[in-house]
Tab-separated table of C-alpha atoms in Angstrom:
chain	number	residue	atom	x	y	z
A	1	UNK	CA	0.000	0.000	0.000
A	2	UNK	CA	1.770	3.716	-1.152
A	3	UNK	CA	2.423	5.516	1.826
A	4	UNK	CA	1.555	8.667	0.468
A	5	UNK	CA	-2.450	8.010	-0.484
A	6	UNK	CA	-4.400	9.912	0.974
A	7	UNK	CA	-7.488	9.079	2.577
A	8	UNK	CA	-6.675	5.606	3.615
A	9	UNK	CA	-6.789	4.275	7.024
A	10	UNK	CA	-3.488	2.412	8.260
A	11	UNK	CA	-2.309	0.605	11.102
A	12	UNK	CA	0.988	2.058	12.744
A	13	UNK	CA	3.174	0.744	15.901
A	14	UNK	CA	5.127	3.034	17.988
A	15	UNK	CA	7.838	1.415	20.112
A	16	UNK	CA	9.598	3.211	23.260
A	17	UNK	CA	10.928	2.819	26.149
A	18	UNK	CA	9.444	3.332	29.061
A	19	UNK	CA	10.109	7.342	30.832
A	20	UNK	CA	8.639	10.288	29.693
A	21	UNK	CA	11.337	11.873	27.174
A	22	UNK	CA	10.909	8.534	25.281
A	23	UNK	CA	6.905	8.302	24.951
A	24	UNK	CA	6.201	12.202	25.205
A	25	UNK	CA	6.958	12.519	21.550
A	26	UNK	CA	5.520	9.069	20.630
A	27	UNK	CA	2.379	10.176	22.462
A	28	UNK	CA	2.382	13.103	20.274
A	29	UNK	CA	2.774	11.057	17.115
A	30	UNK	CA	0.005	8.879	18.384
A	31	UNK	CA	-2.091	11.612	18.437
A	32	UNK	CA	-1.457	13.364	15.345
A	33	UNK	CA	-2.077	10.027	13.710
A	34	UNK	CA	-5.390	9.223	15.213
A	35	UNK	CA	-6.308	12.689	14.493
A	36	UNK	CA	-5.471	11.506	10.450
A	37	UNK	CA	-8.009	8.369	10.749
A	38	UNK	CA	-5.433	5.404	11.261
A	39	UNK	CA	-4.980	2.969	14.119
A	40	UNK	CA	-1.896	3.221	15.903
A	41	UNK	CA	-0.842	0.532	18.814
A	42	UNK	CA	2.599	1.344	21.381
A	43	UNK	CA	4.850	-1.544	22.317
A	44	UNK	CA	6.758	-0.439	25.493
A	45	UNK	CA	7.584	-1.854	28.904
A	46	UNK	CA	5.435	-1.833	32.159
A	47	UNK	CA	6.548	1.758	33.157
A	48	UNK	CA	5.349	2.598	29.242
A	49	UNK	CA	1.878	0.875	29.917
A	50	UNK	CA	1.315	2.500	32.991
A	51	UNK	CA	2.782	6.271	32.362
A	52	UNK	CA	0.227	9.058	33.065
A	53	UNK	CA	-0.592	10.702	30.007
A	54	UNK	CA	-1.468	7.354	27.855
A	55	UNK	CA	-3.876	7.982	25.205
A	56	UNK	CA	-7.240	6.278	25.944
A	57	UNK	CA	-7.201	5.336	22.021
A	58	UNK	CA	-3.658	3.615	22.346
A	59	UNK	CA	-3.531	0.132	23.545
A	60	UNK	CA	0.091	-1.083	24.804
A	61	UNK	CA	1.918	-4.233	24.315
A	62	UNK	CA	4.401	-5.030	26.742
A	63	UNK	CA	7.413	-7.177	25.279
A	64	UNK	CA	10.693	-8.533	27.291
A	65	UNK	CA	13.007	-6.286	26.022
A	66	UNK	CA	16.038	-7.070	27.801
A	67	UNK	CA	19.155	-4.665	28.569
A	68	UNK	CA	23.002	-4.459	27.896
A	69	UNK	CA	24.789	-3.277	30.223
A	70	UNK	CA	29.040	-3.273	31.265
A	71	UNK	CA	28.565	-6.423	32.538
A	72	UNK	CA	29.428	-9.179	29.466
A	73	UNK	CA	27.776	-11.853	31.355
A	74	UNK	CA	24.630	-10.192	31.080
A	75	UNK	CA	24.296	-10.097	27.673
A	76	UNK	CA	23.059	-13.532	26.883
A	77	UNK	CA	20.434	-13.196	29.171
A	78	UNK	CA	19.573	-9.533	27.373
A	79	UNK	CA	19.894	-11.074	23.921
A	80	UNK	CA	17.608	-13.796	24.579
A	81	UNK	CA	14.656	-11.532	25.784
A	82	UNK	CA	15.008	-9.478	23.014
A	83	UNK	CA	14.595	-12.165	20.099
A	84	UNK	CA	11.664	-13.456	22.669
A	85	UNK	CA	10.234	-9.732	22.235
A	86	UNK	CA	10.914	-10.060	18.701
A	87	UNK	CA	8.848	-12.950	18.257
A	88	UNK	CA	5.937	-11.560	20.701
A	89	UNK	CA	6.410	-8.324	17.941
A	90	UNK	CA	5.818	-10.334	14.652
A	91	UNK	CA	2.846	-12.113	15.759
A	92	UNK	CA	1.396	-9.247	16.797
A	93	UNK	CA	2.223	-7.790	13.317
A	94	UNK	CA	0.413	-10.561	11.783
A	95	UNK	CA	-3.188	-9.810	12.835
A	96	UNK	CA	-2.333	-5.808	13.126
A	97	UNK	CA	-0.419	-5.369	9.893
A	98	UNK	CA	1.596	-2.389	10.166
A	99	UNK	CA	2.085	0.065	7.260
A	100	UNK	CA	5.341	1.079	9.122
A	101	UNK	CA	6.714	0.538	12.983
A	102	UNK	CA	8.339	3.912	14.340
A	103	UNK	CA	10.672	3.221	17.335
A	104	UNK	CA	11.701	5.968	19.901
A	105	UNK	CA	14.541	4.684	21.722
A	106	UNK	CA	15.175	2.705	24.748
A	107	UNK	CA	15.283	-1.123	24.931
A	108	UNK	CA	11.996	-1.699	24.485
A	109	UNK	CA	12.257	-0.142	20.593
A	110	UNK	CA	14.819	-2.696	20.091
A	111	UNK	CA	12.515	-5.948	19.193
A	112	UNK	CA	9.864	-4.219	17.678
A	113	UNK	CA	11.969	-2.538	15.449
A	114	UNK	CA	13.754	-5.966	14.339
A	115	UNK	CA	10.577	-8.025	13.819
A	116	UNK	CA	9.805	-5.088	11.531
A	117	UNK	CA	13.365	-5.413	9.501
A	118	UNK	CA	12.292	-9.545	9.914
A	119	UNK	CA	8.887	-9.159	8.143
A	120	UNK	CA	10.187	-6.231	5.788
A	121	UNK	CA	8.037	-3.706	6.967
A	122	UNK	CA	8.616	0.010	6.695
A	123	UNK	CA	10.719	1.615	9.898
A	124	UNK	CA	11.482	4.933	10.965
A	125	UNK	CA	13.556	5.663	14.295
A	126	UNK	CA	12.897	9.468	15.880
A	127	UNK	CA	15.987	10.416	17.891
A	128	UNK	CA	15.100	13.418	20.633
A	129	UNK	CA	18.621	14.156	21.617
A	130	UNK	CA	21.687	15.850	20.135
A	131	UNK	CA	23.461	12.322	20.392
A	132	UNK	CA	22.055	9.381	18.839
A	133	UNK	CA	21.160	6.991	21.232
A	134	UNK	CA	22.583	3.067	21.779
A	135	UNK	CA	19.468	2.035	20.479
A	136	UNK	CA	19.119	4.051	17.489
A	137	UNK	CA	22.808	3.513	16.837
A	138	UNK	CA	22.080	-0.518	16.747
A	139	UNK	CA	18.921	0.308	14.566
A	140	UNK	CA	20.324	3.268	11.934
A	141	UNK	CA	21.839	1.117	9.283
A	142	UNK	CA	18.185	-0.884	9.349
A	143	UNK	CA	15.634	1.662	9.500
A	144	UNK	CA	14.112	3.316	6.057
A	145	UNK	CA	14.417	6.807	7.576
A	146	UNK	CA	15.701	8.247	10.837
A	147	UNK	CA	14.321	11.045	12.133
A	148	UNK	CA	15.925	14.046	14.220
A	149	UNK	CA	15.188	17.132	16.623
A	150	UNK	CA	18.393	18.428	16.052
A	151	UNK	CA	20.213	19.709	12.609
A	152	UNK	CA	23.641	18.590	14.391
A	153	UNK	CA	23.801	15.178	16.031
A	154	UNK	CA	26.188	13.283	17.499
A	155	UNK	CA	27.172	9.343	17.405
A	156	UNK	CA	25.443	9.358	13.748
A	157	UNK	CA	27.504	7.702	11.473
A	158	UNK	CA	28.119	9.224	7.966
A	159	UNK	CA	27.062	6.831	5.504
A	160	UNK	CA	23.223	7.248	7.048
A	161	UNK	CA	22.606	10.901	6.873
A	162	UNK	CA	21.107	10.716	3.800
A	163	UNK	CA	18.623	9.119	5.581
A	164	UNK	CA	18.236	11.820	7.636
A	165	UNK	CA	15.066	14.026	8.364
A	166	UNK	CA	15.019	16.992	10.998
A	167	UNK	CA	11.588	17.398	12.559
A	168	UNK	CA	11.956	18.347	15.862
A	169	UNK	CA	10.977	17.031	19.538
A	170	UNK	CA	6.878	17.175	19.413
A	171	UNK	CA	5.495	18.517	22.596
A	172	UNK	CA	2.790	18.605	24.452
A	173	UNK	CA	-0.335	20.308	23.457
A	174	UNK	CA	-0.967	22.639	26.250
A	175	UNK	CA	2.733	24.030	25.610
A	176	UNK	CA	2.910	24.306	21.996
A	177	UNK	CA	-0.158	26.848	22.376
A	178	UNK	CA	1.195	29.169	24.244
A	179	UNK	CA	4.062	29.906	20.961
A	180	UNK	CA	2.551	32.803	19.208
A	181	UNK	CA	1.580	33.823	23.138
A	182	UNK	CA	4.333	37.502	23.688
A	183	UNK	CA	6.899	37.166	25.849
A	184	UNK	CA	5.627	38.065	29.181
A	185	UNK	CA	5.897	42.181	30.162
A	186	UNK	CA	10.028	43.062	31.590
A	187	UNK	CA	10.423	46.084	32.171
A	188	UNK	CA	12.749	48.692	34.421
A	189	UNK	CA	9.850	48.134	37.288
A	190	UNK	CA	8.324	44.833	36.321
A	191	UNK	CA	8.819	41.905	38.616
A	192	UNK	CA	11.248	39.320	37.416
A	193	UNK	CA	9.989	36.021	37.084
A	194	UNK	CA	12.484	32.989	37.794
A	195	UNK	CA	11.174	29.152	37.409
A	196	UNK	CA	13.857	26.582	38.673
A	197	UNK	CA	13.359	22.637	37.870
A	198	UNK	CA	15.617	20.016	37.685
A	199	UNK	CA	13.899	16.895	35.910
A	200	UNK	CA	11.434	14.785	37.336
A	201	UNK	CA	13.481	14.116	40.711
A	202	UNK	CA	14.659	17.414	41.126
A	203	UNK	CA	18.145	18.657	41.020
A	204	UNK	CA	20.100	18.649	44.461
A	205	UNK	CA	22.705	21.049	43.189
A	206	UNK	CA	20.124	23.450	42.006
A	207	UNK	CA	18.771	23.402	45.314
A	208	UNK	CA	22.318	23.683	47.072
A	209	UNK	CA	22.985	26.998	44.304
A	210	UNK	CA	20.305	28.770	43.450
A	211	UNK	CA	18.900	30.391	46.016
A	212	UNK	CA	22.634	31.930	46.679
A	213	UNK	CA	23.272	32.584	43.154
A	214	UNK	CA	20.153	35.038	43.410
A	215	UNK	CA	20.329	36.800	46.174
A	216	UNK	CA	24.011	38.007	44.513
A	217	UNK	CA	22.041	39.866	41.680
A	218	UNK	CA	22.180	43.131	41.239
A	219	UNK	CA	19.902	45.076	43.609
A	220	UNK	CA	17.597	46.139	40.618
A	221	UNK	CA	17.336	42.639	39.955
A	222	UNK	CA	16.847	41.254	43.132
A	223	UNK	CA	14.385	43.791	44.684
A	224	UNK	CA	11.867	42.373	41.761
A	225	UNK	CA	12.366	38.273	42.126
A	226	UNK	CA	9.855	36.371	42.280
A	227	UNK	CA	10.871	32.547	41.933
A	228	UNK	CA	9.456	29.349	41.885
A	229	UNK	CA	11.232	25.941	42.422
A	230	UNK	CA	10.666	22.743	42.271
A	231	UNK	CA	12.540	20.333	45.148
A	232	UNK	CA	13.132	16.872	46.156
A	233	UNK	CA	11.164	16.218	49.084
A	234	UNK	CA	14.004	15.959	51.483
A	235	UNK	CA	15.279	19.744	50.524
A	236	UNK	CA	12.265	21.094	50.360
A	237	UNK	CA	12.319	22.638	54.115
A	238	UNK	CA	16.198	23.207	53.737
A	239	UNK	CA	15.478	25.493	50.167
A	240	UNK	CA	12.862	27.413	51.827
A	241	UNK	CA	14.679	28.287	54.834
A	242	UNK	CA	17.917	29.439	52.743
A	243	UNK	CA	15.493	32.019	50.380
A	244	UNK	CA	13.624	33.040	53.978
A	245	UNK	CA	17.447	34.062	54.653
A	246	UNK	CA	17.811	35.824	51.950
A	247	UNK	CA	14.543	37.411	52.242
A	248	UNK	CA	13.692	36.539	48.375
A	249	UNK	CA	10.017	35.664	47.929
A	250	UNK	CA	9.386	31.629	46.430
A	251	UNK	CA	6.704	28.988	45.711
A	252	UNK	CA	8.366	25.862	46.512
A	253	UNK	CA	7.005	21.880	45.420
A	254	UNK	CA	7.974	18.607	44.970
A	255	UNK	CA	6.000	19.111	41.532
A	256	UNK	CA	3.558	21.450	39.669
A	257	UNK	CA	0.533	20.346	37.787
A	258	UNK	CA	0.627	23.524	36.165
A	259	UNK	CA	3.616	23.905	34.546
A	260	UNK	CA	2.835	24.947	31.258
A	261	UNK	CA	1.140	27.932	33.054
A	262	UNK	CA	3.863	28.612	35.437
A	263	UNK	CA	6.435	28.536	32.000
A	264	UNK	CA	3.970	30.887	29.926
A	265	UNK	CA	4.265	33.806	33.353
A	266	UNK	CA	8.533	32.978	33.239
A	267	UNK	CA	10.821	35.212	31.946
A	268	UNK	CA	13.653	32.942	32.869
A	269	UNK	CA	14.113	29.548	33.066
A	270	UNK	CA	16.967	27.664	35.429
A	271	UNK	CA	17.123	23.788	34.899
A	272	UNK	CA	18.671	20.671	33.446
A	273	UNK	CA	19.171	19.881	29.575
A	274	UNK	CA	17.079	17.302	28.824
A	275	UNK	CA	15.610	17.087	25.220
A	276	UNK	CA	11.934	17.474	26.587
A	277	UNK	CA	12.863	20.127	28.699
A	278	UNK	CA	14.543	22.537	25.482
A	279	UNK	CA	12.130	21.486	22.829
A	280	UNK	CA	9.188	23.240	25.572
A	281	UNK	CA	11.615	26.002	26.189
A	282	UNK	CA	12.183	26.559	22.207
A	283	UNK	CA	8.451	26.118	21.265
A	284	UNK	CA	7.379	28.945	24.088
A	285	UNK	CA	10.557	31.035	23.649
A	286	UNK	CA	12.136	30.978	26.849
A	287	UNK	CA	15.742	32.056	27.941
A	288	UNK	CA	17.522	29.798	30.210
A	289	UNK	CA	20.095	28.914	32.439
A	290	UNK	CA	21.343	25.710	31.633
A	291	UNK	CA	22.856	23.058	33.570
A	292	UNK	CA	23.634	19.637	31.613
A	293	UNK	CA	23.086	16.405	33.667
A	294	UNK	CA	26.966	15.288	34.039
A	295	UNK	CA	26.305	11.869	34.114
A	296	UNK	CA	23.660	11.608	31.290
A	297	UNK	CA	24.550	8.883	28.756
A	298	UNK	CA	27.386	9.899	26.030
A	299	UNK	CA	27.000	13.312	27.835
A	300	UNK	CA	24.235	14.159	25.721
A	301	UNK	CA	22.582	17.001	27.821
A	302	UNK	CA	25.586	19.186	26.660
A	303	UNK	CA	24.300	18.946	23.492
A	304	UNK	CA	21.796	19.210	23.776
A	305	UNK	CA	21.952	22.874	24.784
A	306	UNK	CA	24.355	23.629	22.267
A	307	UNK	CA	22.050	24.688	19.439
A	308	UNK	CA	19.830	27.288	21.882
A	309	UNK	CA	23.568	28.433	23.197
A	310	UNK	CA	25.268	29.234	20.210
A	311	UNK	CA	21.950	31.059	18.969
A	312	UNK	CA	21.524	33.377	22.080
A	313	UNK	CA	18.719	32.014	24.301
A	314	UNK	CA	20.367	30.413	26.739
A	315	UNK	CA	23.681	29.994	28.774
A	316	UNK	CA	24.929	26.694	29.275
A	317	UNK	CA	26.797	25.904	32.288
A	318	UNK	CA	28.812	22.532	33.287
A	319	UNK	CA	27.725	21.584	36.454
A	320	UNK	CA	31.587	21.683	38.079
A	321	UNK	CA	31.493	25.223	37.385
A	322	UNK	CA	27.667	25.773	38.068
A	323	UNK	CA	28.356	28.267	41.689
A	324	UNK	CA	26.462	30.827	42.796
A	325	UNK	CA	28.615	33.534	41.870
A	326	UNK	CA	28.642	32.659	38.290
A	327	UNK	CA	24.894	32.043	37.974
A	328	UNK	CA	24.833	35.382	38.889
A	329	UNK	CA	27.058	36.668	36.878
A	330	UNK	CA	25.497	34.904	34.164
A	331	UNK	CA	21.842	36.113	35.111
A	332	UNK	CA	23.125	40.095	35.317
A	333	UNK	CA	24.550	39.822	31.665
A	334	UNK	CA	21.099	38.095	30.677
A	335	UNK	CA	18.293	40.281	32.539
A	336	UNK	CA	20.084	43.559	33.661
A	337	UNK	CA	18.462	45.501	30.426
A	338	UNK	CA	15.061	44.726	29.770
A	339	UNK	CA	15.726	44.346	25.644
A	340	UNK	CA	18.680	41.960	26.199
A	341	UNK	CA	16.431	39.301	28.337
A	342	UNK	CA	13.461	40.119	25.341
A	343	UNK	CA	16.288	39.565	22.303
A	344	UNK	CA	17.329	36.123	24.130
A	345	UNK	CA	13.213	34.826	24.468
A	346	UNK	CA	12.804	35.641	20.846
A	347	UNK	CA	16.446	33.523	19.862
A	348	UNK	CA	15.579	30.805	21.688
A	349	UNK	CA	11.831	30.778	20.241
A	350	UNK	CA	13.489	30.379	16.265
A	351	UNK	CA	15.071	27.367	18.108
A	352	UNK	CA	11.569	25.853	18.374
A	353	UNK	CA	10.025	23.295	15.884
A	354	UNK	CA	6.626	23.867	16.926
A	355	UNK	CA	5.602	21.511	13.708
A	356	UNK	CA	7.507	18.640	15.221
A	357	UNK	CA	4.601	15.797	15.648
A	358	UNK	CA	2.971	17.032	11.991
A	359	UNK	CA	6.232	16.603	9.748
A	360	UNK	CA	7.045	13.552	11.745
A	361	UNK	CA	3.602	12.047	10.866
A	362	UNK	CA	3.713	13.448	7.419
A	363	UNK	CA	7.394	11.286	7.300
A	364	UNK	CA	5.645	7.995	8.532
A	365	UNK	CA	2.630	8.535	6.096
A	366	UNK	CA	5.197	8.745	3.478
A	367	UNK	CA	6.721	5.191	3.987
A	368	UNK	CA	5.722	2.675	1.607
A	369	UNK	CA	5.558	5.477	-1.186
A	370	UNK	CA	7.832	5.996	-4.077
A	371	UNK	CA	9.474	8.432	-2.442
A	372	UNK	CA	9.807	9.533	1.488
A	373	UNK	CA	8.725	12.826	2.431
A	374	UNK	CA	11.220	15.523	2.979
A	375	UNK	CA	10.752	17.165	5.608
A	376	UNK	CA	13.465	18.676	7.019
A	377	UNK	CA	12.739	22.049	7.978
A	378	UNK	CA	16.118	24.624	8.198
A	379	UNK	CA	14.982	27.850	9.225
A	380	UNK	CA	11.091	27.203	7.761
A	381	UNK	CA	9.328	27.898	11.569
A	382	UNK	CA	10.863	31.620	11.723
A	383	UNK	CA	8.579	32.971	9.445
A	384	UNK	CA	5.384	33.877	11.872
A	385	UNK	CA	5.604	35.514	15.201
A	386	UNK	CA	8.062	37.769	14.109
A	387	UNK	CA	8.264	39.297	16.740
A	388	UNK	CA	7.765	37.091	19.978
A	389	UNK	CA	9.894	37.445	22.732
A	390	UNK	CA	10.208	41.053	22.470
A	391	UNK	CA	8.867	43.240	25.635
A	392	UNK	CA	5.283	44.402	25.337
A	393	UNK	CA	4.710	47.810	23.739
A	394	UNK	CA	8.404	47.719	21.911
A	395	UNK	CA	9.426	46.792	18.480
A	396	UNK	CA	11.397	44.420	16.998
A	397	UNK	CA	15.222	44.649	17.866
């Protein structure tokens, strides 16, 4: 069946592992499909099955996946679970017939995505970080397209970028509306806006810096802070008694159900790297403080940051030289002038690729045709908004 006629009704599988940066995107992909008219079905692992946010419309198939880590001895045991997931996967292909299988990353990918190389059916692999990941590295030379959020990324071998598509990190609905919302008001009297998170656990050193780093703004800075943070339970009281010190007004939670709201009111963002965390930041135009996980996997937080760095809309700092003094320093250079903090929101918004989950549908749509859709899109989301993240009431830098 041509992957590019229209109209038709098609079965897809997604396949991810099992956290949230894996199955946010597929999520997204699930719904832009569904939205289209075709059936899609997600292979993960029990996390996967279980993860709030599930489509109702998305039934999950949980397959032994298996896992490969330093330890050689391991491996056997990993290898056999996988070809026992890849046998699960092509049954299940049999009475669901896939027009293509799209994989995400993480172990759980890893069968699916061979019983579809097996049975010769259409693959694409979607990458969300500036480094390709072990998966996707096992997968690349298999796979009928691989798709990207980043123009520049790491650990992909040569000989398969023509395969190559940049589409972007979908994400969620309730953030992706707020793009062509202005950059919030910042002005000479305006209060300054400062939202601090550090993944889903939290970020100890965040905690431990933070609150310092702030209270050594400059006093026009300072006088106007108004911050919100989220903790880890156990530094929650420890946080709030350090900004009480400091006599610097802050919310403080193990987690907000509101973020999107809390990141539309921001006009600065202090976190980790993480590729869910800067494709939000990029779709509402955010500046940031940046602080890479160090011990993220082929250190790919750095680079993620890199592209929103080397544009303008964010700093990115390692985390041995993360003190407060330099976040500080690094927030006075950023928010001292009122235009400078507005020119960095608007840089980091032409970062965004707030068409993400459509291109990456209209890529999986395309397999099966005579030729896959190109879809790579360099510089093509700049055009509207132009002028979002500048202050209210002021022009265009």
């Amino acid at each position: 069946m041509s992957g590019n006629t229209p109209g038709i009704s098609r079965h897809f599988v997604l396949a991810a592992g099992g956290t949230g940066g894996h199955l946010t995107p597929a999520f997204a992909l699930a719904h832009e499909l569904e939205r289209r008219g075709h059936h899609v079905a997600l292979i993960t692992d029990e996390r996967g099955a279980a993860i709030p946010g599930k489509p109702d419309f998305l039934p999950a198939h949980v397959l032994p996946a298996g896992r490969f880590g330093k330890n050689p001895l391991g491996w056997v045991k990993g290898a056999a679970a996988v070809m026992k997931g890849r046998g699960m996967a092509r049954r299940l292909f049999e009475t669901f017939q896939p027009a293509a299988v799209i994989g995400f990353g993480g172990y759980p990918a890893l069968p699916a995505l061979l019983a579809a190389n097996a049975d010769r059916v259409p693959s694409v692999i979607h990458e969300q970080n500036a480094v390709l990941g072990r998966v996707n590295r096992l997968l690349a030379g298999r796979v009928d397209a691989i798709a990207t959020s980043y123009e520049e990324v790491d650990r992909l071998d040569g000989k398969h970028r023509e395969k190559v598509h940049v589409v972007g990190n979908p994400v969620r609905p309730g953030v992706l509306s707020l793009r062509e919302e202005p950059f919030p008001a910042f002005t000479q009297d305006s209060l300054f806006r400062v939202l601090v998170t550090g993944g889903s656990q939290g970020a100890r050193v965040l905690s431990e810096v933070v609150p310092d780093g702030l209270s050594m703004l400059a006093p026009a800075l300072r006088s106007r802070l108004q911050v919100t943070q989220q903790c880890r339970p156990e530094d929650l009281e420890a946080v709030r008694a350090r900004y009480a010190s400091h006599d610097i007004p802050a919310e403080l939670a193990t987690y907000f159900e509101d973020m999107a709201s809390r990141l539309a009111d921001a006009h600065l963002f202090i976190g980790r790297a993480g590729a869910s965390t800067i494709a939000e930041l990029t779709a509402v135009g955010r500046p940031a403080i940046l602080v890479p996980l160090p011990i993220a996997t082929d250190d790919h937080q750095a680079a993620n940051a890199r592209e929103v760095a080397r544009s303008g809309g964010a700093r990115s700092i390692r985390q041995a030289r993360f003190t407060a003094s330099e976040l500080a320093k690094q927030i006075n250079a950023m928010a001292q002038h009122p235009e400078t903090l507005a020119n960095a929101a608007h840089a980091s918004w032409n970062c965004g690729r707030p068409d993400a989950a459509s291109d990456l549908a209209d890529l999986v749509e395309s397999l099966g045709g005579d030729t896959l859709q190109d879809v790579i899109r360099v510089g093509g989301n700049n055009a509207r908004g132009a002028t979002q993240g500048q202050v209210a009431g002021q022009g265009a830098a």
